[in-house]
Structures are given as C-alpha cells and as structure tokens.
Short mmCIF file of C-alpha atoms and ligand atoms in Angstrom, two decimals:
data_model
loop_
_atom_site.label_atom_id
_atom_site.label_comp_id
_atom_site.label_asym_id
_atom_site.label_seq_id
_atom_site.Cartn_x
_atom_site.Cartn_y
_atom_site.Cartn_z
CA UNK Q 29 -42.29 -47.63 -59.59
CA UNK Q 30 -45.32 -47.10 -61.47
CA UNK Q 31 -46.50 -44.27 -58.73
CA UNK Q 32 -48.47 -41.04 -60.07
CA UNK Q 33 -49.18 -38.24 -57.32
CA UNK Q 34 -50.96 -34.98 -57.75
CA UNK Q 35 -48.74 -31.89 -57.44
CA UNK Q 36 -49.09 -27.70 -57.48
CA UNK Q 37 -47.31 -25.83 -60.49
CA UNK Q 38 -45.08 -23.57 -59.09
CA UNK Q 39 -43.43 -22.54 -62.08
CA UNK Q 40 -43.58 -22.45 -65.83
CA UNK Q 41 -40.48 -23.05 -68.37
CA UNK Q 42 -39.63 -24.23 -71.76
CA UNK Q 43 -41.05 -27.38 -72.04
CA UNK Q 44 -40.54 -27.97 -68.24
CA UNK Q 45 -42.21 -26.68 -64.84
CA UNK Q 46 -40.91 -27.06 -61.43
CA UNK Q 47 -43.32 -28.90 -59.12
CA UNK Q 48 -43.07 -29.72 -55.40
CA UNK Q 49 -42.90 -33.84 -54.41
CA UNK Q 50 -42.61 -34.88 -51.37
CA UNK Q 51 -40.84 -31.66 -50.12
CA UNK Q 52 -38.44 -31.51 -52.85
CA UNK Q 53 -38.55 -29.02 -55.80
CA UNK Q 54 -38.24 -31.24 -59.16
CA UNK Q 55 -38.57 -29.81 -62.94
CA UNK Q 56 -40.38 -32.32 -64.92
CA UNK Q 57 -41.20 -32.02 -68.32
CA UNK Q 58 -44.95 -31.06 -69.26
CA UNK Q 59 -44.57 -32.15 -72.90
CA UNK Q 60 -47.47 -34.10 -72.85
CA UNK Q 61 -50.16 -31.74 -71.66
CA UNK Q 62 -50.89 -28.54 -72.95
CA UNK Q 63 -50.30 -25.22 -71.66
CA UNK Q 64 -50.44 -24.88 -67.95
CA UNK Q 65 -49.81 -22.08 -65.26
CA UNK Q 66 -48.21 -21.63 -62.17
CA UNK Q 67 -50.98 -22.81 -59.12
CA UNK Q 68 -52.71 -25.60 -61.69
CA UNK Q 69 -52.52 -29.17 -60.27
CA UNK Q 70 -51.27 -32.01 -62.58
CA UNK Q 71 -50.80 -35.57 -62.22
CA UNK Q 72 -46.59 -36.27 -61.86
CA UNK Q 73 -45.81 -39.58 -63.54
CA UNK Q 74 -41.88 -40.71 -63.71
CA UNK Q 75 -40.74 -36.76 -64.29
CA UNK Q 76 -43.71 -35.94 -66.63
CA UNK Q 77 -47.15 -34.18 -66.00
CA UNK Q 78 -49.37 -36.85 -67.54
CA UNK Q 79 -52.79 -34.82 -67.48
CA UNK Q 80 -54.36 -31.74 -65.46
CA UNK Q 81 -56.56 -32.35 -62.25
CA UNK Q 82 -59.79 -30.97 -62.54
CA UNK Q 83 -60.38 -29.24 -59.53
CA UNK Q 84 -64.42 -29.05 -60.52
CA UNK Q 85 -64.27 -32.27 -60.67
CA UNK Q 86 -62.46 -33.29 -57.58
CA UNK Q 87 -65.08 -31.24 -55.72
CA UNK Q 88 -67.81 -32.52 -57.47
CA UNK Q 89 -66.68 -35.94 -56.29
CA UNK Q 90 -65.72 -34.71 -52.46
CA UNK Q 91 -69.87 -33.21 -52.17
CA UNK Q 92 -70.89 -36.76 -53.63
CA UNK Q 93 -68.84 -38.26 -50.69
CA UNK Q 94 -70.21 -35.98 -48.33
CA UNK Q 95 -73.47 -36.67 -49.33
CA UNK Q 96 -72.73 -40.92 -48.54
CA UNK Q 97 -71.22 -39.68 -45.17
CA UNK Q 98 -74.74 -37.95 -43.98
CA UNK Q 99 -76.86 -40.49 -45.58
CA UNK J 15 -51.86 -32.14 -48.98
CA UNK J 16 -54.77 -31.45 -50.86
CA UNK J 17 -56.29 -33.49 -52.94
CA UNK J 18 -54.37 -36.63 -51.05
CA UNK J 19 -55.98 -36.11 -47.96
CA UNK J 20 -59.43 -35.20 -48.97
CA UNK J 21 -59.97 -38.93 -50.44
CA UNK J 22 -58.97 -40.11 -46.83
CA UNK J 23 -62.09 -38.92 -44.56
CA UNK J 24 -62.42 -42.15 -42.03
CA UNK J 25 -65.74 -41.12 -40.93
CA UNK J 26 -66.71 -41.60 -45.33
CA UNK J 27 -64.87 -44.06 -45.69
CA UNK J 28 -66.86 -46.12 -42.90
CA UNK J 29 -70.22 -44.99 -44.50
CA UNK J 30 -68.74 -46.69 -47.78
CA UNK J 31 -67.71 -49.60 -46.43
CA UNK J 32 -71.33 -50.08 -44.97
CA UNK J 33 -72.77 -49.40 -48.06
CA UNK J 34 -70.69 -51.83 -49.80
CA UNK J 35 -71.65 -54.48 -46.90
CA UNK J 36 -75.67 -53.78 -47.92
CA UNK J 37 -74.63 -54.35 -51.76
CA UNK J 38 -72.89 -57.14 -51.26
CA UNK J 39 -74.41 -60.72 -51.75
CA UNK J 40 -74.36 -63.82 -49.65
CA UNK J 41 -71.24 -64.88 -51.15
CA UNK J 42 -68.21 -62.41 -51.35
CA UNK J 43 -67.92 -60.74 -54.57
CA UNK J 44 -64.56 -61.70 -56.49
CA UNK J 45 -63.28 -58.29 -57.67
CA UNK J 46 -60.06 -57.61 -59.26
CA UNK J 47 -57.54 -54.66 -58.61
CA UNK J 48 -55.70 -54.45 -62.02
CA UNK J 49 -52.94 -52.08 -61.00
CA UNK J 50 -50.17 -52.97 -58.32
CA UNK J 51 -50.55 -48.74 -56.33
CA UNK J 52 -54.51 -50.35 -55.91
CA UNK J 53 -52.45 -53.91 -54.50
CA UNK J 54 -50.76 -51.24 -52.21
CA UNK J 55 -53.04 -48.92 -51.31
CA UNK J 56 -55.16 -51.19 -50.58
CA UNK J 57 -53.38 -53.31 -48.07
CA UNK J 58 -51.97 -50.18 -46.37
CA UNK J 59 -55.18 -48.79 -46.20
CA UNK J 60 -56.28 -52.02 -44.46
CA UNK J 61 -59.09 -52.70 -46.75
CA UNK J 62 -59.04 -56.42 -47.27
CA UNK J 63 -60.24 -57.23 -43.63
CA UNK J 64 -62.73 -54.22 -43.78
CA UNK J 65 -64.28 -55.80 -46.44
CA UNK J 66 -64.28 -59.50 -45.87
CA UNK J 67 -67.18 -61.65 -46.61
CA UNK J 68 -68.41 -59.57 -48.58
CA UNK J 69 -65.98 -58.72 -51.07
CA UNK J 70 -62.99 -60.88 -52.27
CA UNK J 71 -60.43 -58.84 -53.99
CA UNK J 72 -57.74 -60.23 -56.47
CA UNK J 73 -54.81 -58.73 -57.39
CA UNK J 74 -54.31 -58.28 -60.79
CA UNK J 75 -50.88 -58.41 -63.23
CA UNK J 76 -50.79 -54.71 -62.50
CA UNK J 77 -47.33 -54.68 -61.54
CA UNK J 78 -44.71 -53.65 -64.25
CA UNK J 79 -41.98 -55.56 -62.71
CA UNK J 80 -43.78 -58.57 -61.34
CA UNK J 81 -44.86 -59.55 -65.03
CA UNK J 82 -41.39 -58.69 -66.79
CA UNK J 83 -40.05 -62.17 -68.02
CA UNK J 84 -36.74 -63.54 -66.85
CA UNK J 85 -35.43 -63.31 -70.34
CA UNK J 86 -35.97 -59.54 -69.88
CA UNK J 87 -33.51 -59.74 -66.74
CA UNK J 88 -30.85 -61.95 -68.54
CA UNK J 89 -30.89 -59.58 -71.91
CA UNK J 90 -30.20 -56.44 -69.52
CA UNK J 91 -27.15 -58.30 -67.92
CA UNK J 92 -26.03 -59.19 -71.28
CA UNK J 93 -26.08 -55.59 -72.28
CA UNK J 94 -24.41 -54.35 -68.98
CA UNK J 95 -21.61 -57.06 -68.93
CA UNK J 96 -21.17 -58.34 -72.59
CA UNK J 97 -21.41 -55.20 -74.28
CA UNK J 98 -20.46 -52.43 -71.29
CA UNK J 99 -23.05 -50.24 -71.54
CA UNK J 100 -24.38 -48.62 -68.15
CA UNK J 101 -27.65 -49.13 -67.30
CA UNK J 102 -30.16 -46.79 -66.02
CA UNK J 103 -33.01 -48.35 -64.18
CA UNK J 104 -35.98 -47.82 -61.87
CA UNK J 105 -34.44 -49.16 -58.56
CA UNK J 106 -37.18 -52.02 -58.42
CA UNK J 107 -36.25 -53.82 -61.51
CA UNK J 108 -32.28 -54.55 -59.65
CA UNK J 109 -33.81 -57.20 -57.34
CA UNK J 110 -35.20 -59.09 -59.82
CA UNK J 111 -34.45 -62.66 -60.72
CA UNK J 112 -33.51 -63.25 -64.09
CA UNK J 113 -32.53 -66.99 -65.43
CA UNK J 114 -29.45 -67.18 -62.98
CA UNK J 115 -29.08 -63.69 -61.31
CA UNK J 116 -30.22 -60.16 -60.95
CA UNK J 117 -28.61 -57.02 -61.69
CA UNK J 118 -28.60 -56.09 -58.26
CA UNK J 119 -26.05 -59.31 -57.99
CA UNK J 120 -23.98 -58.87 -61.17
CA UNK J 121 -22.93 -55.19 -59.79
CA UNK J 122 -20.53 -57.22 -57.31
CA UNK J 123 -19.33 -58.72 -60.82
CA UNK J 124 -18.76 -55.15 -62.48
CA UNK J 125 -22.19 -54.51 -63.74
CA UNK J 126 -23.10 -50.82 -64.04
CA UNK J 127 -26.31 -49.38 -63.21
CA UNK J 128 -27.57 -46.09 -62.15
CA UNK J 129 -31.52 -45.85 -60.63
CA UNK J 130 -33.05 -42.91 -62.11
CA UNK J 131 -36.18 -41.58 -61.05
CA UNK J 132 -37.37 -40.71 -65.00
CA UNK J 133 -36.43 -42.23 -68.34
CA UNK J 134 -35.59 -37.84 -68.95
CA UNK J 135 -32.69 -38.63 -66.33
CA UNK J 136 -31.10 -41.45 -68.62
CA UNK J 137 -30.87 -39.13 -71.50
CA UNK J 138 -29.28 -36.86 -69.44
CA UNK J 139 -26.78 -39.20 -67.98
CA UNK J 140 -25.83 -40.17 -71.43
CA UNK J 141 -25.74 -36.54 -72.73
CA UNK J 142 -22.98 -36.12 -69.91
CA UNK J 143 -21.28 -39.69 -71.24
CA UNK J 144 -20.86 -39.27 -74.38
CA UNK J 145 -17.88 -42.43 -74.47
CA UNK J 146 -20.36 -44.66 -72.93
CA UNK J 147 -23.77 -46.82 -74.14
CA UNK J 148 -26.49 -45.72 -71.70
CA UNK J 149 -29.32 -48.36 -72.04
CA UNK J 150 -32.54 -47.74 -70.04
CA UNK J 151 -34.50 -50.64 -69.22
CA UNK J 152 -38.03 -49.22 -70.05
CA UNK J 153 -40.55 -50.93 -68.38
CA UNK J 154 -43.61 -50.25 -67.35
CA UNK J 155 -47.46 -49.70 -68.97
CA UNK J 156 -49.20 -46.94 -70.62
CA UNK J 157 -48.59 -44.90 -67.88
CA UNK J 158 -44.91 -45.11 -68.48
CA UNK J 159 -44.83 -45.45 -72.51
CA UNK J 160 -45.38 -41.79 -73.28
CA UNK J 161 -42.62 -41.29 -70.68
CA UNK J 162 -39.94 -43.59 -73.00
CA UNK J 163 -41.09 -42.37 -75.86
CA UNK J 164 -40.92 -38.48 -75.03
CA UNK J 165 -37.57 -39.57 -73.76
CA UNK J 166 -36.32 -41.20 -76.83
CA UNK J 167 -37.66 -38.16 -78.71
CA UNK J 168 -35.74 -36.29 -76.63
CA UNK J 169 -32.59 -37.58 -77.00
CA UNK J 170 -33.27 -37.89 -81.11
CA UNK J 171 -33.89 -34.20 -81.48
CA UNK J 172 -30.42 -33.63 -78.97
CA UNK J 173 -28.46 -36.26 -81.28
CA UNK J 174 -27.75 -38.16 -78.04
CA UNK J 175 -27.16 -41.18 -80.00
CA UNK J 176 -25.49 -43.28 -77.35
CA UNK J 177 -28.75 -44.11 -75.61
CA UNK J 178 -30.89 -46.57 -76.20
CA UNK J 179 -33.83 -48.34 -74.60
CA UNK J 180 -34.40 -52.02 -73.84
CA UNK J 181 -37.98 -52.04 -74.01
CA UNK J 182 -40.85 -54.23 -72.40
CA UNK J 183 -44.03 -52.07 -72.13
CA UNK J 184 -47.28 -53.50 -71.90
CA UNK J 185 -50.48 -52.92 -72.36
CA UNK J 186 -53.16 -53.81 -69.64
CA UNK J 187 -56.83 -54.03 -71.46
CA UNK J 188 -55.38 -56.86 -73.29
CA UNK J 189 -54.28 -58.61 -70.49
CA UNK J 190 -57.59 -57.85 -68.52
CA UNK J 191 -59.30 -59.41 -71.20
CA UNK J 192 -57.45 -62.82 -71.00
CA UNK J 193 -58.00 -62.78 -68.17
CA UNK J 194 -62.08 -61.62 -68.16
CA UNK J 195 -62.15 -64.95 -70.03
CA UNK J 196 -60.38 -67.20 -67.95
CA UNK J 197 -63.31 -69.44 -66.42
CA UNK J 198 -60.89 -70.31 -63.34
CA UNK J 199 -60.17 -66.82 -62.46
CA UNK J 200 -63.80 -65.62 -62.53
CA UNK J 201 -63.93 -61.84 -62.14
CA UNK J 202 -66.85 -60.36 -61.42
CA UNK J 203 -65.63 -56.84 -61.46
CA UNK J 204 -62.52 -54.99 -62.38
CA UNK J 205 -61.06 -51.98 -60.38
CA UNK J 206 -59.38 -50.29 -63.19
CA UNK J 207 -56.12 -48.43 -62.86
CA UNK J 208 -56.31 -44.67 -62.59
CA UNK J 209 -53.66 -42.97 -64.29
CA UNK J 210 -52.84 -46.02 -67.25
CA UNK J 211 -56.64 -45.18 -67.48
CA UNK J 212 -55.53 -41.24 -67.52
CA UNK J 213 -53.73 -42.02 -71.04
CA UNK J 214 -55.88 -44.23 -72.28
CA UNK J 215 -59.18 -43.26 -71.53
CA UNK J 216 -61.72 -44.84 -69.73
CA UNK J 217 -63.28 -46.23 -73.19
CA UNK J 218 -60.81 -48.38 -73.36
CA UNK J 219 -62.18 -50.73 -70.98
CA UNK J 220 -65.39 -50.65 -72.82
CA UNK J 221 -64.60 -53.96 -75.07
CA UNK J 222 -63.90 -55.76 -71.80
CA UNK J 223 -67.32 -54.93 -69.99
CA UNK J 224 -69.38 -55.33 -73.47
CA UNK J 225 -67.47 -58.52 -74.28
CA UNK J 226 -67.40 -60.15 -70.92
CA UNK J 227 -70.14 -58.54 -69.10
CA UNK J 228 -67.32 -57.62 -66.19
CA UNK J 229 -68.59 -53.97 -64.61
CA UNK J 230 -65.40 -51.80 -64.62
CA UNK J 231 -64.87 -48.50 -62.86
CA UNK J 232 -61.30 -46.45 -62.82
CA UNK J 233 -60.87 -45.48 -59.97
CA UNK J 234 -57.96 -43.33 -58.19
CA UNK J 235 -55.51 -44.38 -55.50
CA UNK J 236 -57.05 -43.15 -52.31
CA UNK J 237 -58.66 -45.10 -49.68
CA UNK J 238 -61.82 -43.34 -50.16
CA UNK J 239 -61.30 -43.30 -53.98
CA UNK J 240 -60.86 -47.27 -54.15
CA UNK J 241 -64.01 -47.72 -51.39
CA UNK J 242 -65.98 -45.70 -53.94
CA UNK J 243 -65.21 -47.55 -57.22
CA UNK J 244 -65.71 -51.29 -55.05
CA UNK J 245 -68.95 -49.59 -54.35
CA UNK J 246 -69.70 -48.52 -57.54
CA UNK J 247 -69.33 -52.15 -58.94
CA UNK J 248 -71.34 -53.72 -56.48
CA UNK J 249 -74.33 -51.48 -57.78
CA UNK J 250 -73.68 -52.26 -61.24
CA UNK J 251 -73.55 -56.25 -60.57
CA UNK J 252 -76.68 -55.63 -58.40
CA UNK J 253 -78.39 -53.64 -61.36
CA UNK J 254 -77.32 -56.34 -63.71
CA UNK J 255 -75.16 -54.10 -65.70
CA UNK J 256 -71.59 -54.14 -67.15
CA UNK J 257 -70.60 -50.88 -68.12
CA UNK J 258 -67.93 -48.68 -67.34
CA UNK J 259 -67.52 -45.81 -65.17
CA UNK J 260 -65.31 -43.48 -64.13
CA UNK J 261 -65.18 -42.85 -60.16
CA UNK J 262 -61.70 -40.43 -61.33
CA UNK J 263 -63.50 -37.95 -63.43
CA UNK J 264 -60.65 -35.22 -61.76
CA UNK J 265 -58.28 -37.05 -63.86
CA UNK J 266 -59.19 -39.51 -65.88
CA UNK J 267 -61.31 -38.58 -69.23
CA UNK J 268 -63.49 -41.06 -71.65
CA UNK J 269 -61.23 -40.50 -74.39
CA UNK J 270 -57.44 -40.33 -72.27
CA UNK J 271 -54.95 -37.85 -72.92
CA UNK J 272 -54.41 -37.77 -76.91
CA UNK J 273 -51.02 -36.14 -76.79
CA UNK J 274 -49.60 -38.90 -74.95
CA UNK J 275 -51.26 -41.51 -77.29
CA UNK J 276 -49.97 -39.84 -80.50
CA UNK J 277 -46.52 -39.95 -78.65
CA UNK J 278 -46.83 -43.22 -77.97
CA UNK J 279 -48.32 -44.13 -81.35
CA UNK J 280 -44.69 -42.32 -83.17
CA UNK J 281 -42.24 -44.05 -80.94
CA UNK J 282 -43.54 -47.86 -80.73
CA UNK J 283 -46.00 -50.48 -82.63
CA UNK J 284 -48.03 -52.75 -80.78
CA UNK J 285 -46.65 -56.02 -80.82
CA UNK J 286 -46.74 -59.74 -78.80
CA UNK J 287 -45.15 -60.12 -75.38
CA UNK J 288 -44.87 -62.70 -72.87
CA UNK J 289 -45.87 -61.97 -69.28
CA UNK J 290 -43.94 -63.61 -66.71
CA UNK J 291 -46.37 -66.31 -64.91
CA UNK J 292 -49.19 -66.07 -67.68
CA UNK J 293 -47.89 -66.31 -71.24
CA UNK J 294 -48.07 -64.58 -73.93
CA UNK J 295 -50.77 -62.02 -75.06
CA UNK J 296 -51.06 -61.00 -78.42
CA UNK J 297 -51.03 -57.59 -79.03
CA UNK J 298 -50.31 -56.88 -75.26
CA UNK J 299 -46.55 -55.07 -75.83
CA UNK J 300 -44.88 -52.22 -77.50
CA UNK J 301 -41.70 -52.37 -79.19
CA UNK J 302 -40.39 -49.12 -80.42
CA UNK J 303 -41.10 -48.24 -83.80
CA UNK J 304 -38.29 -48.60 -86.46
CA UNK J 305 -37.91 -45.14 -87.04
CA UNK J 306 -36.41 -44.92 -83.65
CA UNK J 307 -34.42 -48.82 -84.24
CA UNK J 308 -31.07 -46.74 -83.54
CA UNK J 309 -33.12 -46.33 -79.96
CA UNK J 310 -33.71 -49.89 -79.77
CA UNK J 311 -31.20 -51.99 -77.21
CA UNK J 312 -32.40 -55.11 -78.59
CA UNK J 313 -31.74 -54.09 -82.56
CA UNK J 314 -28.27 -51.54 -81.47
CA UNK J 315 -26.51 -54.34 -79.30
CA UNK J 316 -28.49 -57.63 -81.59
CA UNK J 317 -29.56 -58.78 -77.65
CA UNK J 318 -32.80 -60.02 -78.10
CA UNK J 319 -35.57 -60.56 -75.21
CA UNK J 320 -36.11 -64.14 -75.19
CA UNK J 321 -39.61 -65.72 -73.51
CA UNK J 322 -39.68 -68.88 -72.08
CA UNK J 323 -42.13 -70.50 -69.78
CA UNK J 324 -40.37 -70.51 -66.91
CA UNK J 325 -39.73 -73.72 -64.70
CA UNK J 326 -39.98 -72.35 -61.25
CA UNK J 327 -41.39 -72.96 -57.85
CA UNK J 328 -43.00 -69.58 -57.63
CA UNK J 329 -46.45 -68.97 -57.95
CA UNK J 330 -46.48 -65.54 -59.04
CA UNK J 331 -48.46 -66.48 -62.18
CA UNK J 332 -51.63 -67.89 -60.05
CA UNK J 333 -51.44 -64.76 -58.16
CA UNK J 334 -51.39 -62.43 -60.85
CA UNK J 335 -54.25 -64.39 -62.17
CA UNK J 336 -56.36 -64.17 -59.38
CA UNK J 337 -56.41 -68.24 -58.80
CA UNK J 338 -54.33 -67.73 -55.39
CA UNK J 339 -53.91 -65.08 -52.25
CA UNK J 340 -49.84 -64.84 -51.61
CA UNK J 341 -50.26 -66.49 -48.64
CA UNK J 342 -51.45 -69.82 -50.26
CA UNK J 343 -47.92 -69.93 -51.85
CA UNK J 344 -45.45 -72.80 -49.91
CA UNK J 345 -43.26 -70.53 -50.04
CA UNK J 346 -44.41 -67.18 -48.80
CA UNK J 347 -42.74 -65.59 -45.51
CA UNK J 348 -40.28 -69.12 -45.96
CA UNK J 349 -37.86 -69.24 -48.77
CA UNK J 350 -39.46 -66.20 -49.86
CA UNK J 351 -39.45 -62.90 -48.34
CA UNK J 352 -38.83 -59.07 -49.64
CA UNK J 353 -34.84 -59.10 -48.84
CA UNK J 354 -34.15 -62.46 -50.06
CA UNK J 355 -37.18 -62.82 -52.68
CA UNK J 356 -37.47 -65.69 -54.73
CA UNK J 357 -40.05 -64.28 -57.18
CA UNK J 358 -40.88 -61.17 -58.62
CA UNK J 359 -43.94 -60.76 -56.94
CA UNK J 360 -41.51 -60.10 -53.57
CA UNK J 361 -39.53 -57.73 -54.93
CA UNK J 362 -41.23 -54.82 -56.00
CA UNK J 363 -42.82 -52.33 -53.07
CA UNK J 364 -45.95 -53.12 -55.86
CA UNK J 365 -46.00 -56.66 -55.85
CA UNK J 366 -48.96 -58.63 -54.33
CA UNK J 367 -46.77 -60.69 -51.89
CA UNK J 368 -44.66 -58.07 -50.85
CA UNK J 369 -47.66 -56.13 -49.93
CA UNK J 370 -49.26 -59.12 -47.93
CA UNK J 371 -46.02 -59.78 -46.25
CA UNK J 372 -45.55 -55.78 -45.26
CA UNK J 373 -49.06 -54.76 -44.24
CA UNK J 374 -49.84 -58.61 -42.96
CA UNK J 375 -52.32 -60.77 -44.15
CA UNK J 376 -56.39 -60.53 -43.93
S1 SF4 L 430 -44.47 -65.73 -52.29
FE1 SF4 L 430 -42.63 -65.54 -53.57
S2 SF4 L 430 -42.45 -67.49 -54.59
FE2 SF4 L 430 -44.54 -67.39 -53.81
S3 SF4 L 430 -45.76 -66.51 -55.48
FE3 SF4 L 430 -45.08 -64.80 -54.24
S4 SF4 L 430 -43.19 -64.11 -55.19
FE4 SF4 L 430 -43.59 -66.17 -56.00
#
C-alpha cells in the first residue's frame, strides 16, 4: 500500500495536476508541495505529490554510480 | 521510465555488490530494512542471496498493515456492521485477521467496503453519499499522515460531514529506536525508508545514530539505490562512525517536506499506540487532533481501538523485530500462506513472509 513512484507533470490545475502511473492518467492533489509545472517530476504517494525530484540531484547520484561501475 | 530504470544498471549494481563484499567483515553484518517497499524490493531484486555472508538483512516493522493490532480489525467491523457505515479501505487491510475475522470475511455477512486508491477518493465517495457514514480506515506512516490529514481538511472545508477516519498512523523513528535498543535484535545498521524519510527529513534519524551508535542512510527503492545505501553503511561501520546519510538526496531533504509536517501537525497529536507483535511505543501514533474529533471514527461512532497482546501462534512480532527470517516460523508455506494467511505478515504484498514466500527464500 505504502508505494511512492516518481511521475512527469503533465498538467497543472487548482490544487490538482494530472500525472501519468502506470499508463493511466490520474489527477492527484499537489497540496502539499509548492508550485509546480507541467514536465517537473514529483514523488506520487496515495493520490498526492509528496515532494519534487531533483533532477540535479538524481544525476549527481547516476555519475557517482558510474564512477563505482569503472572503478 | 526514467528515473526507475536508471537505479537498475546490472553491470553497477555488480560493482556494488563487490564493493560491499570487500567492506564486509568476517561475520555478516546484521542490517535492518525499516520499510516493507525495501522488504520487497529487495527480495524481487534478488538481493538477499547476492549478498550472503556478508550481509544479513532484517526486515523491519516497516509494514503499515503487518503492525496494525487486531483490535484495529475488530473496531472497523464494528463500525461497518454495528453502526452501517461503508468503509473505504486500501485493499490490503481486507485480508487481515482481526480477533475472529477480517473484513474481507464479514462482506459475505453484509459488511460494506470500497478499496480506494487515496484517502481524497473516500471524501469523494462520501460527498456522492450524503445518507451514508463513510469511515476510512487510515493507516499507514508519515508517508500516509499528510495524505489523511489533507483529506480530512478536505472534506472540513467541503462540509462533508459524514466522513470520518478510523485512525492508526504511526510513526517509525520511535519504533526504530526500541528497537536500536533491543540487545536481542542487534542492528548494526538501519536502511532507512525513502519517502517516510521524504516528510520527515533525514534528521530525524539523527537521535537514533547519536543515541545508539546505529549508522543510518535513507535510501530509495531501486535495486541500485538499496545496493548503494547497504554500501554506504558498511563504510560507516568500517570508519567507526554512526551518522546519517542520505543516499536519496533527489528526494529526500535534511529537514523533510515542512508543508506536509505542518499538515500533519493541524490534523493529529502524537500519542501511544500498540504495534501488533511488539507492544506498545510511546509516542509512536497519531490520533487526530480534537479540532477535527467530528473526523474521528473512534470519538463519532464511541468505537474505540482496543490493544491487547495478542495470544497467537504467529510469529510476526520476532520477524518484525529482526529475532527471526519468515522461514524459521512453523508455520510458514504450512498453515500459512498469502491466500489463506494466518498472520499479517502474509497478507500484505509488503509483508516480510509474503515476500519470502513469493520471490523464495535465500
Ligand atoms: S509465516 Fe505467517 S504465521 Fe508465521 S510469522 Fe509469518 S505471518 Fe505469522
């Protein structure tokens, strides 16, 4: 139950965005993160954007990984 | 899909489990994975056996519906048959054993339940019901808390005053703390949860490492993710340090996402709760605050949640503590499987013995 995935903005309402999971267009509600815009990827938790994904951050980690693969 | 497949490079996730093997010691490490999508990710991703000998790791009481108390089961029956209200649930609390029965069983006795995928939906459903009592059973830990609470905001500011939520959220530093000083269990590193860790923060965990001297690192839910933060505490322990880290710095922050924790501050107080298989922990639930009581199952319908130590054959509570693997239960793959489940820890796709008995055992 308690499953969080990552998932692409694809619009912006009141209160609400619509998201793709798993193939299916949802609206869930982004009341708990602050403004966000259409191609932004957020964490989807039980119908609500619980933070932002960094994508600095998630390449930051990916070159730290490559770096372990060549080492 | 991006960012999903990124974190599941085999060729890095080899060159992590080799560098794990180098950290390790002579004796496997004992490591604990708090959260029950770690349990399963981690036995899909077949990382038990890559890892053996050298690392041990524990499932922790990470699973929101392994550790809700029977009492919890037999209130929400009360509600649906004594007092007629439908319930909305996630689907893998209606398996669950309560005192006598599940919900799943009472339906064949009239019981009304709808799964819903978020606690949004149940406000919904009762928005579009206005002659019934909608009570969602809100389970679940931080992850899930600002989720009730925006809910019952919700249906406050709509004046959708027929639902109401039976609460049991939890809160997991507390636990991890019990059991950080549990000499039987003996943790020597904690994998924290990523996304209770997204709300929180990752400071949270900092009383545990300073307290204990337990490394813990968040890390997220992909194979290479979860090879990185094992890693990750295996240099600590071999530095001699207990600190925490943060191996989910795309998500997760030090200080957590404060919207969500104000939320959750307004709608509920921190209070006791009992964990099925380990007792209670002070100061480990959330029961909603009294300015939302007319919100509050327990309080609308006077049904209260009632703990007992429960007398049972199941060894869910040694599991979730780390003192036994699933399979060292008698009862495991016997009187015991995930379509005829005799404890918690079967039922839910999260559960450490339901994951041992789908993916097979190391
Ligand atoms: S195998 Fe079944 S009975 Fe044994 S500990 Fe797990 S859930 Fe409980």
């Amino acid at each position: 139950m308690c499953l969080g995935v990552p998932a692409k903005i694809l619009e912006t309402g009141d209160g609400t965005a619509v998201v793709e999971l798993g193939g299916v267009r949802r609206e869930i509600s982004v009341m708990l993160i602050d403004d966000v815009s259409v191609g932004e990827w957020v964490i989807v938790h039980a119908g609500f954007a619980i933070e932002k994904l960094s994508e600095a951050a998630a390449e930051q980690t990916l070159a730290l990984f490559r770096e372990i693969a060549e080492s | 899909m991006k960012y999903i497949d990124d974190f599941r490079d085999p060729a890095t996730a080899k060159a992590l489990v080799a560098r794990i093997r180098r950290d390790a010691g002579d004796a496997p490490v004992r490591l604990m994975e708090v959260c029950g999508t770690h349990t399963v990710a981690i036995a899909r991703g077949g990382i038990r056996p890559l890892l053996s000998g050298a690392v041990t790791m524990l499932s922790g009481p990470g699973c929101p519906v392994c550790v809700t108390p029977d009492g919890y089961i037999d209130a929400a029956i009360a509600l649906g048959m004594d007092r007629g209200a439908l319930l909305a649930s996630f689907g893998d609390m209606l398996r669950v054993p309560g005192k006598s029965s599940s919900i799943e069983k009472e339906k064949g006795n009239g019981l009304e339940v709808r799964v819903v995928y978020s606690p949004l939906d149940a406000v919904t459903l009762a928005a579009a019901a206005p002659d019934r009592e909608v009570v969602f059973l809100g389970v679940g830990f931080e992850t899930t808390a600002p989720a009730i609470g925006g809910a019952i905001r919700t249906a406050a500011e709509r004046g959708v005053g027929n639902f109401s939520v039976l609460s049991s959220v939890r809160t997991i530093p507390e636990a991890m703390g019990v059991l950080a000083a549990d000499p039987e269990v003996r943790i020597e590193g904690f994998l924290c949860p990523a996304h209770v860790s997204v709300v929180i923060g990752t400071d949270a965990y900092r009383p545990v490492a300073r307290r204990h001297g337990i490394p813990c690192v968040v890390a997220g839910f992909e194979p290479l993710d979860i090879l990185m933060g094992i890693s990750m505490l295996l240099r600590q322990r071999k530095e001699g340090v207990a600190r925490v880290e943060n191996e989910y710095s795309r998500v997760a922050t030090a200080a957590g996402n404060r919207k969500a924790q104000d939320l959750v501050r307004d709608a509920f107080v921190p209070c006791d709760t009992g964990w099925r298989g380990i007792g209670v922990i002070p100061g480990s639930g959330l029961r909603i605050a009294d300015r939302y009581a007319s919100f509050d199952a327990e309080k609308k319908f006077g049904v209260p949640v009632v703990f007992a130590r429960e007398k049972t054959a199941c060894r869910c509570g040694d599991v979730l503590k780390g003192k036994i693997l699933p399979v060292d239960c008698p009862l495991f793959g016997k009187a015991c499987v995930p379509e005829e489940p005799y404890g918690p820890c079967m039922v839910s796709s999260e559960g450490s013995c339901a994951a041992y008995y789908k993916y097979g055992a190391p």
